[in-house]
Structure formats: C-alpha cells, structure tokens
GROMACS .gro file of N, CA, C and O in nm:
model
  408
    1MET      N    1   0.085  -0.118   0.000
    1MET     CA    2   0.000   0.000   0.000
    1MET      C    3   0.090   0.124   0.000
    1MET      O    4   0.192   0.129   0.067
    2ILE      N    5   0.048   0.223  -0.073
    2ILE     CA    6   0.120   0.349  -0.081
    2ILE      C    7   0.099   0.428   0.048
    2ILE      O    8  -0.015   0.441   0.094
    3ALA      N    9   0.207   0.480   0.106
    3ALA     CA   10   0.195   0.563   0.226
    3ALA      C   11   0.129   0.695   0.188
    3ALA      O   12   0.171   0.762   0.096
    4ARG      N   13   0.023   0.728   0.258
    4ARG     CA   14  -0.048   0.854   0.234
    4ARG      C   15  -0.073   0.922   0.367
    4ARG      O   16  -0.102   0.856   0.466
    5SER      N   17  -0.067   1.054   0.366
    5SER     CA   18  -0.097   1.132   0.486
    5SER      C   19  -0.173   1.257   0.445
    5SER      O   20  -0.159   1.306   0.333
    6TRP      N   21  -0.252   1.307   0.540
    6TRP     CA   22  -0.330   1.429   0.521
    6TRP      C   23  -0.316   1.515   0.645
    6TRP      O   24  -0.308   1.464   0.757
    7HIS      N   25  -0.319   1.645   0.626
    7HIS     CA   26  -0.336   1.737   0.738
    7HIS      C   27  -0.485   1.765   0.751
    7HIS      O   28  -0.551   1.796   0.651
    8LEU      N   29  -0.536   1.753   0.870
    8LEU     CA   30  -0.671   1.797   0.900
    8LEU      C   31  -0.658   1.943   0.940
    8LEU      O   32  -0.585   1.976   1.033
    9LYS      N   33  -0.726   2.029   0.863
    9LYS     CA   34  -0.714   2.172   0.887
    9LYS      C   35  -0.849   2.233   0.918
    9LYS      O   36  -0.950   2.195   0.859
   10GLY      N   37  -0.848   2.328   1.008
   10GLY     CA   38  -0.962   2.413   1.036
   10GLY      C   39  -0.922   2.552   0.992
   10GLY      O   40  -0.841   2.616   1.059
   11GLY      N   41  -0.967   2.594   0.875
   11GLY     CA   42  -0.918   2.718   0.815
   11GLY      C   43  -0.773   2.696   0.774
   11GLY      O   44  -0.740   2.601   0.707
   12GLU      N   45  -0.684   2.782   0.820
   12GLU     CA   46  -0.541   2.769   0.790
   12GLU      C   47  -0.465   2.693   0.898
   12GLU      O   48  -0.346   2.668   0.885
   13THR      N   49  -0.533   2.656   1.006
   13THR     CA   50  -0.469   2.591   1.120
   13THR      C   51  -0.466   2.440   1.102
   13THR      O   52  -0.569   2.377   1.080
   14VAL      N   53  -0.348   2.381   1.116
   14VAL     CA   54  -0.336   2.235   1.112
   14VAL      C   55  -0.377   2.182   1.248
   14VAL      O   56  -0.323   2.221   1.352
   15VAL      N   57  -0.477   2.094   1.245
   15VAL     CA   58  -0.535   2.040   1.367
   15VAL      C   59  -0.474   1.904   1.400
   15VAL      O   60  -0.454   1.869   1.516
   16ALA      N   61  -0.445   1.825   1.295
   16ALA     CA   62  -0.392   1.690   1.315
   16ALA      C   63  -0.334   1.639   1.184
   16ALA      O   64  -0.359   1.696   1.077
   17THR      N   65  -0.261   1.529   1.195
   17THR     CA   66  -0.215   1.457   1.077
   17THR      C   67  -0.278   1.318   1.080
   17THR      O   68  -0.280   1.253   1.185
   18LEU      N   69  -0.332   1.276   0.967
   18LEU     CA   70  -0.385   1.142   0.951
   18LEU      C   71  -0.293   1.067   0.856
   18LEU      O   72  -0.264   1.115   0.747
   19THR      N   73  -0.247   0.949   0.898
   19THR     CA   74  -0.158   0.867   0.817
   19THR      C   75  -0.227   0.735   0.789
   19THR      O   76  -0.266   0.663   0.882
   20LEU      N   77  -0.242   0.704   0.661
   20LEU     CA   78  -0.316   0.586   0.618
   20LEU      C   79  -0.253   0.457   0.671
   20LEU      O   80  -0.133   0.437   0.661
   21GLU      N   81  -0.338   0.371   0.729
   21GLU     CA   82  -0.295   0.240   0.775
   21GLU      C   83  -0.363   0.128   0.698
   21GLU      O   84  -0.304   0.023   0.677
   22ASP      N   85  -0.489   0.151   0.656
   22ASP     CA   86  -0.565   0.047   0.588
   22ASP      C   87  -0.683   0.113   0.517
   22ASP      O   88  -0.726   0.222   0.552
   23ILE      N   89  -0.735   0.044   0.418
   23ILE     CA   90  -0.855   0.088   0.349
   23ILE      C   91  -0.957  -0.025   0.353
   23ILE      O   92  -0.926  -0.138   0.318
   24ASP      N   93  -1.075   0.005   0.402
   24ASP     CA   94  -1.188  -0.087   0.401
   24ASP      C   95  -1.301  -0.007   0.335
   24ASP      O   96  -1.377   0.060   0.402
   25GLN      N   97  -1.304  -0.009   0.202
   25GLN     CA   98  -1.392   0.077   0.125
   25GLN      C   99  -1.531   0.081   0.184
   25GLN      O  100  -1.586  -0.022   0.220
   26PRO      N  101  -1.582   0.199   0.204
   26PRO     CA  102  -1.534   0.329   0.159
   26PRO      C  103  -1.449   0.401   0.263
   26PRO      O  104  -1.417   0.518   0.245
   27TRP      N  105  -1.412   0.336   0.373
   27TRP     CA  106  -1.342   0.402   0.483
   27TRP      C  107  -1.191   0.391   0.469
   27TRP      O  108  -1.138   0.285   0.438
   28PHE      N  109  -1.123   0.502   0.498
   28PHE     CA  110  -0.978   0.507   0.508
   28PHE      C  111  -0.945   0.505   0.657
   28PHE      O  112  -0.988   0.595   0.732
   29HIS      N  113  -0.873   0.404   0.702
   29HIS     CA  114  -0.836   0.390   0.843
   29HIS      C  115  -0.696   0.447   0.862
   29HIS      O  116  -0.603   0.410   0.790
   30CYS      N  117  -0.682   0.537   0.958
   30CYS     CA  118  -0.558   0.613   0.973
   30CYS      C  119  -0.511   0.619   1.119
   30CYS      O  120  -0.591   0.609   1.212
   31HIS      N  121  -0.380   0.642   1.132
   31HIS     CA  122  -0.325   0.682   1.262
   31HIS      C  123  -0.355   0.831   1.275
   31HIS      O  124  -0.339   0.907   1.179
   32PHE      N  125  -0.398   0.873   1.393
   32PHE     CA  126  -0.437   1.011   1.418
   32PHE      C  127  -0.338   1.075   1.513
   32PHE      O  128  -0.321   1.030   1.626
   33ALA      N  129  -0.269   1.179   1.466
   33ALA     CA  130  -0.172   1.252   1.548
   33ALA      C  131  -0.219   1.396   1.564
   33ALA      O  132  -0.204   1.477   1.473
   34PRO      N  133  -0.279   1.428   1.679
   34PRO     CA  134  -0.334   1.563   1.698
   34PRO      C  135  -0.226   1.665   1.729
   34PRO      O  136  -0.121   1.633   1.785
   35PHE      N  137  -0.254   1.790   1.693
   35PHE     CA  138  -0.173   1.904   1.732
   35PHE      C  139  -0.250   1.979   1.840
   35PHE      O  140  -0.365   1.946   1.872
   36GLU      N  141  -0.192   2.082   1.893
   36GLU     CA  142  -0.253   2.159   2.002
   36GLU      C  143  -0.393   2.210   1.965
   36GLU      O  144  -0.483   2.211   2.047
   37ALA      N  145  -0.413   2.250   1.841
   37ALA     CA  146  -0.542   2.305   1.797
   37ALA      C  147  -0.655   2.202   1.803
   37ALA      O  148  -0.772   2.239   1.801
   38TRP      N  149  -0.622   2.073   1.810
   38TRP     CA  150  -0.724   1.968   1.817
   38TRP      C  151  -0.813   1.986   1.939
   38TRP      O  152  -0.933   1.962   1.934
   39GLU      N  153  -0.755   2.027   2.051
   39GLU     CA  154  -0.832   2.036   2.175
   39GLU      C  155  -0.953   2.128   2.162
   39GLU      O  156  -1.055   2.104   2.224
   40ALA      N  157  -0.945   2.231   2.081
   40ALA     CA  158  -1.057   2.324   2.065
   40ALA      C  159  -1.175   2.261   1.991
   40ALA      O  160  -1.290   2.298   2.015
   41ILE      N  161  -1.148   2.167   1.902
   41ILE     CA  162  -1.257   2.109   1.823
   41ILE      C  163  -1.288   1.964   1.862
   41ILE      O  164  -1.388   1.908   1.818
   42ARG      N  165  -1.204   1.905   1.946
   42ARG     CA  166  -1.221   1.765   1.986
   42ARG      C  167  -1.362   1.734   2.037
   42ARG      O  168  -1.423   1.636   1.993
   43PRO      N  169  -1.421   1.813   2.128
   43PRO     CA  170  -1.555   1.779   2.176
   43PRO      C  171  -1.659   1.771   2.064
   43PRO      O  172  -1.747   1.685   2.067
   44THR      N  173  -1.651   1.859   1.966
   44THR     CA  174  -1.748   1.859   1.856
   44THR      C  175  -1.733   1.735   1.770
   44THR      O  176  -1.832   1.670   1.736
   45VAL      N  177  -1.609   1.699   1.737
   45VAL     CA  178  -1.586   1.580   1.653
   45VAL      C  179  -1.622   1.453   1.731
   45VAL      O  180  -1.682   1.361   1.676
   46GLU      N  181  -1.590   1.448   1.859
   46GLU     CA  182  -1.625   1.331   1.940
   46GLU      C  183  -1.776   1.316   1.954
   46GLU      O  184  -1.828   1.204   1.953
   47GLU      N  185  -1.848   1.426   1.967
   47GLU     CA  186  -1.995   1.418   1.973
   47GLU      C  187  -2.051   1.364   1.842
   47GLU      O  188  -2.143   1.283   1.842
   48TRP      N  189  -1.994   1.406   1.729
   48TRP     CA  190  -2.037   1.353   1.599
   48TRP      C  191  -2.015   1.202   1.596
   48TRP      O  192  -2.104   1.126   1.555
   49THR      N  193  -1.899   1.156   1.639
   49THR     CA  194  -1.868   1.013   1.639
   49THR      C  195  -1.967   0.938   1.727
   49THR      O  196  -2.024   0.836   1.686
   50ARG      N  197  -1.990   0.987   1.849
   50ARG     CA  198  -2.085   0.921   1.940
   50ARG      C  199  -2.226   0.922   1.881
   50ARG      O  200  -2.298   0.823   1.888
   51ALA      N  201  -2.268   1.034   1.824
   51ALA     CA  202  -2.403   1.045   1.769
   51ALA      C  203  -2.427   0.942   1.660
   51ALA      O  204  -2.535   0.882   1.653
   52THR      N  205  -2.330   0.919   1.575
   52THR     CA  206  -2.349   0.824   1.465
   52THR      C  207  -2.340   0.680   1.512
   52THR      O  208  -2.388   0.591   1.443
   53GLN      N  209  -2.283   0.657   1.629
   53GLN     CA  210  -2.270   0.521   1.679
   53GLN      C  211  -2.376   0.485   1.782
   53GLN      O  212  -2.410   0.368   1.797
   54GLU      N  213  -2.430   0.583   1.854
   54GLU     CA  214  -2.516   0.554   1.969
   54GLU      C  215  -2.660   0.601   1.956
   54GLU      O  216  -2.741   0.568   2.039
   55THR      N  217  -2.692   0.681   1.856
   55THR     CA  218  -2.825   0.741   1.849
   55THR      C  219  -2.931   0.636   1.821
   55THR      O  220  -2.913   0.547   1.738
   56ASP      N  221  -3.042   0.648   1.890
   56ASP     CA  222  -3.155   0.559   1.866
   56ASP      C  223  -3.277   0.642   1.827
   56ASP      O  224  -3.268   0.763   1.812
   57ALA      N  225  -3.387   0.578   1.812
   57ALA     CA  226  -3.508   0.644   1.762
   57ALA      C  227  -3.561   0.753   1.856
   57ALA      O  228  -3.638   0.838   1.814
   58THR      N  229  -3.519   0.752   1.982
   58THR     CA  230  -3.569   0.853   2.075
   58THR      C  231  -3.503   0.990   2.055
   58THR      O  232  -3.553   1.090   2.105
   59ASP      N  233  -3.391   0.995   1.983
   59ASP     CA  234  -3.323   1.122   1.959
   59ASP      C  235  -3.279   1.130   1.814
   59ASP      O  236  -3.160   1.134   1.783
   60VAL      N  237  -3.376   1.133   1.725
   60VAL     CA  238  -3.347   1.131   1.581
   60VAL      C  239  -3.277   1.258   1.533
   60VAL      O  240  -3.219   1.257   1.426
   61LEU      N  241  -3.282   1.365   1.609
   61LEU     CA  242  -3.218   1.489   1.567
   61LEU      C  243  -3.072   1.500   1.613
   61LEU      O  244  -3.001   1.592   1.572
   62ARG      N  245  -3.026   1.404   1.692
   62ARG     CA  246  -2.888   1.412   1.744
   62ARG      C  247  -2.785   1.410   1.631
   62ARG      O  248  -2.691   1.489   1.631
   63VAL      N  249  -2.802   1.322   1.533
   63VAL     CA  250  -2.705   1.313   1.423
   63VAL      C  251  -2.704   1.440   1.338
   63VAL      O  252  -2.596   1.496   1.315
   64PRO      N  253  -2.820   1.492   1.294
   64PRO     CA  254  -2.815   1.617   1.217
   64PRO      C  255  -2.756   1.734   1.295
   64PRO      O  256  -2.681   1.815   1.240
   65ARG      N  257  -2.786   1.744   1.425
   65ARG     CA  258  -2.729   1.852   1.506
   65ARG      C  259  -2.578   1.838   1.516
   65ARG      O  260  -2.504   1.935   1.502
   66ALA      N  261  -2.532   1.715   1.538
   66ALA     CA  262  -2.388   1.691   1.549
   66ALA      C  263  -2.319   1.718   1.415
   66ALA      O  264  -2.210   1.775   1.411
   67TRP      N  265  -2.383   1.677   1.304
   67TRP     CA  266  -2.323   1.701   1.174
   67TRP      C  267  -2.316   1.851   1.144
   67TRP      O  268  -2.216   1.899   1.091
   68GLN      N  269  -2.417   1.926   1.180
   68GLN     CA  270  -2.414   2.071   1.157
   68GLN      C  271  -2.301   2.134   1.235
   68GLN      O  272  -2.230   2.222   1.185
   69ALA      N  273  -2.281   2.090   1.359
   69ALA     CA  274  -2.172   2.146   1.441
   69ALA      C  275  -2.037   2.117   1.378
   69ALA      O  276  -1.949   2.204   1.373
   70VAL      N  277  -2.017   1.995   1.326
   70VAL     CA  278  -1.891   1.961   1.259
   70VAL      C  279  -1.878   2.042   1.130
   70VAL      O  280  -1.770   2.094   1.099
   71SER      N  281  -1.985   2.054   1.054
   71SER     CA  282  -1.981   2.131   0.929
   71SER      C  283  -1.941   2.275   0.955
   71SER      O  284  -1.867   2.335   0.876
   72ASP      N  285  -1.987   2.331   1.065
   72ASP     CA  286  -1.955   2.469   1.099
   72ASP      C  287  -1.806   2.490   1.125
   72ASP      O  288  -1.757   2.603   1.120
   73LEU      N  289  -1.732   2.382   1.151
   73LEU     CA  290  -1.588   2.392   1.175
   73LEU      C  291  -1.510   2.415   1.045
   73LEU      O  292  -1.394   2.454   1.049
   74SER      N  293  -1.573   2.390   0.931
   74SER     CA  294  -1.509   2.407   0.799
   74SER      C  295  -1.375   2.333   0.791
   74SER      O  296  -1.273   2.389   0.753
   75LEU      N  297  -1.379   2.205   0.825
   75LEU     CA  298  -1.258   2.124   0.821
   75LEU      C  299  -1.228   2.079   0.679
   75LEU      O  300  -1.319   2.056   0.598
   76THR      N  301  -1.100   2.066   0.648
   76THR     CA  302  -1.057   2.009   0.521
   76THR      C  303  -0.944   1.910   0.548
   76THR      O  304  -0.873   1.920   0.648
   77LEU      N  305  -0.934   1.812   0.460
   77LEU     CA  306  -0.822   1.718   0.462
   77LEU      C  307  -0.731   1.757   0.346
   77LEU      O  308  -0.772   1.754   0.230
   78VAL      N  309  -0.609   1.795   0.379
   78VAL     CA  310  -0.515   1.841   0.278
   78VAL      C  311  -0.406   1.734   0.260
   78VAL      O  312  -0.327   1.711   0.353
   79PRO      N  313  -0.405   1.666   0.145
   79PRO     CA  314  -0.304   1.563   0.123
   79PRO      C  315  -0.163   1.622   0.127
   79PRO      O  316  -0.141   1.737   0.088
   80LEU      N  317  -0.069   1.542   0.175
   80LEU     CA  318   0.068   1.588   0.181
   80LEU      C  319   0.142   1.558   0.051
   80LEU      O  320   0.264   1.561   0.046
   81ASP      N  321   0.066   1.531  -0.053
   81ASP     CA  322   0.122   1.519  -0.188
   81ASP      C  323   0.053   1.625  -0.275
   81ASP      O  324   0.002   1.723  -0.223
   82ASP      N  325   0.047   1.605  -0.402
   82ASP     CA  326  -0.007   1.708  -0.491
   82ASP      C  327  -0.158   1.695  -0.517
   82ASP      O  328  -0.212   1.769  -0.600
   83ASP      N  329  -0.225   1.603  -0.450
   83ASP     CA  330  -0.369   1.589  -0.472
   83ASP      C  331  -0.444   1.709  -0.415
   83ASP      O  332  -0.397   1.775  -0.322
   84PRO      N  333  -0.563   1.736  -0.468
   84PRO     CA  334  -0.641   1.850  -0.418
   84PRO      C  335  -0.698   1.821  -0.279
   84PRO      O  336  -0.717   1.704  -0.241
   85PRO      N  337  -0.727   1.925  -0.201
   85PRO     CA  338  -0.787   1.908  -0.069
   85PRO      C  339  -0.924   1.840  -0.078
   85PRO      O  340  -0.994   1.853  -0.178
   86ILE      N  341  -0.959   1.769   0.026
   86ILE     CA  342  -1.090   1.705   0.038
   86ILE      C  343  -1.173   1.793   0.132
   86ILE      O  344  -1.137   1.811   0.247
   87GLU      N  345  -1.281   1.847   0.079
   87GLU     CA  346  -1.361   1.941   0.157
   87GLU      C  347  -1.490   1.880   0.211
   87GLU      O  348  -1.546   1.933   0.306
   88GLU      N  349  -1.537   1.772   0.152
   88GLU     CA  350  -1.659   1.707   0.200
   88GLU      C  351  -1.625   1.563   0.237
   88GLU      O  352  -1.592   1.482   0.150
   89PHE      N  353  -1.632   1.533   0.367
   89PHE     CA  354  -1.596   1.400   0.414
   89PHE      C  355  -1.662   1.375   0.550
   89PHE      O  356  -1.705   1.467   0.618
   90PHE      N  357  -1.670   1.248   0.586
   90PHE     CA  358  -1.714   1.208   0.719
   90PHE      C  359  -1.590   1.163   0.794
   90PHE      O  360  -1.507   1.089   0.740
   91LEU      N  361  -1.577   1.205   0.918
   91LEU     CA  362  -1.461   1.174   1.000
   91LEU      C  363  -1.505   1.120   1.134
   91LEU      O  364  -1.594   1.176   1.198
   92HIS      N  365  -1.441   1.011   1.176
   92HIS     CA  366  -1.461   0.956   1.310
   92HIS      C  367  -1.323   0.944   1.373
   92HIS      O  368  -1.231   0.890   1.311
   93VAL      N  369  -1.309   0.993   1.496
   93VAL     CA  370  -1.182   0.988   1.567
   93VAL      C  371  -1.205   0.916   1.699
   93VAL      O  372  -1.300   0.944   1.771
   94ASP      N  373  -1.115   0.821   1.728
   94ASP     CA  374  -1.120   0.748   1.854
   94ASP      C  375  -0.976   0.733   1.903
   94ASP      O  376  -0.904   0.644   1.859
   95GLY      N  377  -0.936   0.825   1.989
   95GLY     CA  378  -0.799   0.822   2.041
   95GLY      C  379  -0.697   0.845   1.931
   95GLY      O  380  -0.701   0.945   1.860
   96ALA      N  381  -0.608   0.747   1.914
   96ALA     CA  382  -0.501   0.760   1.813
   96ALA      C  383  -0.540   0.702   1.678
   96ALA      O  384  -0.456   0.688   1.590
   97THR      N  385  -0.667   0.669   1.662
   97THR     CA  386  -0.713   0.617   1.532
   97THR      C  387  -0.823   0.708   1.477
   97THR      O  388  -0.898   0.770   1.552
   98ALA      N  389  -0.828   0.714   1.347
   98ALA     CA  390  -0.932   0.791   1.280
   98ALA      C  391  -0.971   0.714   1.154
   98ALA      O  392  -0.893   0.636   1.100
   99ARG      N  393  -1.093   0.738   1.112
   99ARG     CA  394  -1.134   0.685   0.982
   99ARG      C  395  -1.217   0.793   0.914
   99ARG      O  396  -1.286   0.870   0.981
  100PHE      N  397  -1.202   0.798   0.783
  100PHE     CA  398  -1.279   0.896   0.707
  100PHE      C  399  -1.320   0.835   0.575
  100PHE      O  400  -1.264   0.737   0.528
  101ARG      N  401  -1.422   0.895   0.519
  101ARG     CA  402  -1.469   0.861   0.384
  101ARG      C  403  -1.512   0.988   0.317
  101ARG      O  404  -1.550   1.086   0.382
  102TYR      N  405  -1.503   0.988   0.184
  102TYR     CA  406  -1.544   1.106   0.108
  102TYR      C  407  -1.606   1.065  -0.022
  102TYR      O  408  -1.607   0.950  -0.058
   0.00000   0.00000   0.00000
C-alpha cells in the first residue's frame, strides 16, 4: 500500500495529521496525530462520532445537530502530496485512530 498522509485543517490551522494504515472501502483507516489546535474542536468531533454510533429512535435529531456542528468547523483534509484538498468527508476519531470517507 502506498503511504499517504493528510493534514486535518480548520481554516489555515493544522489540527492533526492522519496517516493511512488500511482501506476498508469506503473508509480510510488512519493513525491520528493531533496538534494543540485539536483540543478546541475535539468535543465537537467526538460528539459527531458518538451520535453516529449511539443514536436511537428517541433522539433522531442528534445526528443532524452533530453534523451541523462539525460542518460549521469548515474542516478540510489536505493531502501531503499534490492531490487536491478534500472538503466534504465524514470523519470519526477514537484516540489515536481515525477513519474517514469522502
């Protein structure tokens, strides 16, 4: 597998680096290395991850609310090669692992 990495950016600020470990289509499984700026957005991304994994029929609005909060962060994945940035993607972070799809 080709080594690939992306910077997770919020605006011009690098929040973390994701380094590809495996692909299970459509998900890219990565090592997640946060930078200091991650702490400011971590609660929002973690709520999105929990909402998509734990929501049941009693709180059907939890996922859309969580997605809107993440969308408001204007995150992008910027490849560390010459590929164009990824602006629309789903991201789940759990400690030192992350997975995304676009």
